[in-house]
PDB file of C-alpha atoms in Angstrom:
ATOM      1  CA  PHE G   1     -57.484 173.060  84.663  1.00  0.00           C
ATOM      2  CA  VAL G   2     -59.191 176.005  86.558  1.00  0.00           C
ATOM      3  CA  GLY G   3     -59.961 178.871  84.259  1.00  0.00           C
ATOM      4  CA  GLY G   4     -59.938 177.048  81.113  1.00  0.00           C
ATOM      5  CA  GLY G   5     -57.333 177.483  78.079  1.00  0.00           C
ATOM      6  CA  GLY G   6     -55.767 174.309  78.592  1.00  0.00           C
ATOM      7  CA  PRO G   7     -54.338 172.141  75.741  1.00  0.00           C
ATOM      8  CA  GLY G   8     -57.065 171.122  73.128  1.00  0.00           C
ATOM      9  CA  SER G   9     -59.729 173.295  74.879  1.00  0.00           C
ATOM     10  CA  GLY G  10     -59.856 175.539  72.029  1.00  0.00           C
ATOM     11  CA  GLU G  11     -59.253 178.882  73.933  1.00  0.00           C
ATOM     12  CA  GLY G  12     -56.071 180.523  73.967  1.00  0.00           C
ATOM     13  CA  ALA G  13     -53.474 179.464  76.419  1.00  0.00           C
ATOM     14  CA  PRO G  14     -53.533 181.620  79.718  1.00  0.00           C
ATOM     15  CA  GLU G  15     -50.643 184.113  79.575  1.00  0.00           C
ATOM     16  CA  VAL G  16     -47.862 183.223  81.763  1.00  0.00           C
ATOM     17  CA  VAL G  17     -45.791 186.051  83.105  1.00  0.00           C
ATOM     18  CA  VAL G  18     -42.098 184.928  84.297  1.00  0.00           C
ATOM     19  CA  GLU G  19     -40.083 187.656  85.977  1.00  0.00           C
ATOM     20  CA  ASP G  20     -36.548 188.243  84.900  1.00  0.00           C
ATOM     21  CA  PHE G  21     -34.936 188.885  88.176  1.00  0.00           C
ATOM     22  CA  GLU G  22     -31.581 189.835  86.313  1.00  0.00           C
ATOM     23  CA  GLN G  23     -33.230 192.299  83.991  1.00  0.00           C
ATOM     24  CA  PRO G  24     -33.210 195.417  86.526  1.00  0.00           C
ATOM     25  CA  ALA G  25     -29.665 194.980  87.020  1.00  0.00           C
ATOM     26  CA  ALA G  26     -29.150 194.601  83.204  1.00  0.00           C
ATOM     27  CA  ARG G  27     -31.022 197.878  82.922  1.00  0.00           C
ATOM     28  CA  GLN G  28     -29.007 199.527  85.488  1.00  0.00           C
ATOM     29  CA  ARG G  29     -26.005 198.564  83.774  1.00  0.00           C
ATOM     30  CA  SER G  30     -27.373 199.659  80.338  1.00  0.00           C
ATOM     31  CA  ARG G  31     -28.517 203.140  81.883  1.00  0.00           C
ATOM     32  CA  SER G  32     -24.831 203.668  83.390  1.00  0.00           C
ATOM     33  CA  ARG G  33     -23.289 202.856  80.095  1.00  0.00           C
ATOM     34  CA  GLU G  34     -25.471 205.574  78.785  1.00  0.00           C
ATOM     35  CA  ARG G  35     -24.518 208.178  81.359  1.00  0.00           C
ATOM     36  CA  PRO G  36     -21.123 207.372  82.607  1.00  0.00           C
ATOM     37  CA  SER G  37     -20.310 208.013  86.050  1.00  0.00           C
ATOM     38  CA  LYS G  38     -17.386 210.374  87.114  1.00  0.00           C
ATOM     39  CA  ASP G  39     -15.274 207.429  87.935  1.00  0.00           C
ATOM     40  CA  GLN G  40     -16.105 205.954  84.581  1.00  0.00           C
ATOM     41  CA  ARG G  41     -15.214 209.122  82.793  1.00  0.00           C
ATOM     42  CA  GLU G  42     -12.014 209.019  84.489  1.00  0.00           C
ATOM     43  CA  LEU G  43     -11.138 205.480  83.553  1.00  0.00           C
ATOM     44  CA  LYS G  44     -11.942 206.486  79.931  1.00  0.00           C
ATOM     45  CA  GLU G  45      -9.727 209.501  80.278  1.00  0.00           C
ATOM     46  CA  TRP G  46      -6.861 207.412  81.715  1.00  0.00           C
ATOM     47  CA  LEU G  47      -6.980 205.004  78.737  1.00  0.00           C
ATOM     48  CA  GLN G  48      -7.225 207.959  76.328  1.00  0.00           C
ATOM     49  CA  MET G  49      -4.086 209.662  77.979  1.00  0.00           C
ATOM     50  CA  THR G  50      -2.012 206.412  77.882  1.00  0.00           C
ATOM     51  CA  ASP G  51       0.439 206.485  75.197  1.00  0.00           C
ATOM     52  CA  ASN G  52      -1.807 208.717  73.323  1.00  0.00           C
ATOM     53  CA  GLY G  53      -4.939 206.575  73.218  1.00  0.00           C
ATOM     54  CA  CYS G  54      -3.293 203.181  71.743  1.00  0.00           C
ATOM     55  CA  LEU G  55      -5.200 201.224  74.260  1.00  0.00           C
ATOM     56  CA  VAL G  56      -8.683 202.648  73.732  1.00  0.00           C
ATOM     57  CA  SER G  57      -9.562 199.254  72.318  1.00  0.00           C
ATOM     58  CA  TYR G  58      -9.541 197.997  75.944  1.00  0.00           C
ATOM     59  CA  GLU G  59     -12.332 200.348  77.035  1.00  0.00           C
ATOM     60  CA  SER G  60     -15.307 198.152  76.899  1.00  0.00           C
ATOM     61  CA  LYS G  61     -13.623 195.454  78.855  1.00  0.00           C
ATOM     62  CA  LEU G  62     -12.323 197.676  81.466  1.00  0.00           C
ATOM     63  CA  LEU G  63     -15.491 199.389  82.036  1.00  0.00           C
ATOM     64  CA  GLU G  64     -17.256 195.896  82.199  1.00  0.00           C
ATOM     65  CA  ARG G  65     -14.999 194.807  84.951  1.00  0.00           C
ATOM     66  CA  PHE G  66     -13.885 197.921  86.949  1.00  0.00           C
ATOM     67  CA  ASP G  67     -15.610 200.944  88.681  1.00  0.00           C
ATOM     68  CA  SER G  68     -12.579 203.393  88.508  1.00  0.00           C
ATOM     69  CA  THR G  69      -8.941 203.604  88.088  1.00  0.00           C
ATOM     70  CA  GLU G  70      -8.605 203.644  91.898  1.00  0.00           C
ATOM     71  CA  GLN G  71     -10.110 200.027  91.890  1.00  0.00           C
ATOM     72  CA  ILE G  72      -7.690 198.909  89.322  1.00  0.00           C
ATOM     73  CA  ARG G  73      -4.803 200.363  91.365  1.00  0.00           C
ATOM     74  CA  SER G  74      -6.008 198.651  94.484  1.00  0.00           C
ATOM     75  CA  LEU G  75      -6.300 195.252  92.896  1.00  0.00           C
ATOM     76  CA  TYR G  76      -3.206 195.347  90.665  1.00  0.00           C
ATOM     77  CA  ALA G  77      -0.640 197.718  92.039  1.00  0.00           C
ATOM     78  CA  GLY G  78       0.895 194.764  93.743  1.00  0.00           C
ATOM     79  CA  ASP G  79       0.709 192.377  90.888  1.00  0.00           C
ATOM     80  CA  ILE G  80       0.551 193.927  87.389  1.00  0.00           C
ATOM     81  CA  SER G  81       1.058 190.588  85.605  1.00  0.00           C
ATOM     82  CA  ALA G  82      -2.389 189.524  86.986  1.00  0.00           C
ATOM     83  CA  PHE G  83      -4.134 192.482  85.205  1.00  0.00           C
ATOM     84  CA  PHE G  84      -2.617 191.084  82.185  1.00  0.00           C
ATOM     85  CA  SER G  85      -3.842 187.644  82.572  1.00  0.00           C
ATOM     86  CA  ASP G  86      -7.262 188.721  83.968  1.00  0.00           C
ATOM     87  CA  LEU G  87      -7.913 191.051  80.771  1.00  0.00           C
ATOM     88  CA  GLY G  88      -6.144 188.364  78.310  1.00  0.00           C
ATOM     89  CA  ILE G  89      -3.612 191.224  77.242  1.00  0.00           C
ATOM     90  CA  ALA G  90      -0.890 189.265  75.277  1.00  0.00           C
ATOM     91  CA  ASN G  91       0.334 192.299  72.795  1.00  0.00           C
ATOM     92  CA  ALA G  92       3.980 193.160  74.287  1.00  0.00           C
ATOM     93  CA  ASP G  93       3.471 196.601  73.319  1.00  0.00           C
ATOM     94  CA  HIS G  94       0.191 196.881  75.001  1.00  0.00           C
ATOM     95  CA  LYS G  95       1.632 195.140  78.271  1.00  0.00           C
ATOM     96  CA  VAL G  96       4.543 197.851  78.302  1.00  0.00           C
ATOM     97  CA  SER G  97       1.988 200.735  77.825  1.00  0.00           C
ATOM     98  CA  PHE G  98      -0.476 199.289  80.571  1.00  0.00           C
ATOM     99  CA  ARG G  99       2.697 198.680  83.004  1.00  0.00           C
ATOM    100  CA  ARG G 100       3.672 202.307  82.825  1.00  0.00           C
ATOM    101  CA  ALA G 101       0.102 203.633  83.245  1.00  0.00           C
ATOM    102  CA  LEU G 102      -0.482 201.159  86.217  1.00  0.00           C
ATOM    103  CA  LEU G 103       2.988 202.356  87.880  1.00  0.00           C
ATOM    104  CA  ARG G 104       2.030 205.955  87.574  1.00  0.00           C
ATOM    105  CA  LEU G 105      -1.639 204.911  89.147  1.00  0.00           C
ATOM    106  CA  ARG G 106       0.670 203.209  91.849  1.00  0.00           C
ATOM    107  CA  LYS G 107       2.461 206.427  92.794  1.00  0.00           C
ATOM    108  CA  GLY G 108      -0.542 208.642  92.677  1.00  0.00           C
TER     109      GLY G 108
END
């Protein structure tokens, strides 16, 4: 063992530095949550305006998965049922509210 410090040598074990390659990405996500982008703010506003904010409980789930309302529109305009499935939305009232909101996104 070059440099000593092996087991039973009486010296402290050498410091091992392991790089966490996911850490910078996690830090980036953390920063983006602290300072939402324009698109994220737009997505939050869209949720708050949908049925007087009854769907804001989905905010964190949506922000984790999507960058913008435009992304949601492009992914689900043709298959709103897939949106419910992908997000695990089971509440019938919430489905109605999201369906209306997604149809408005589709138009415009």
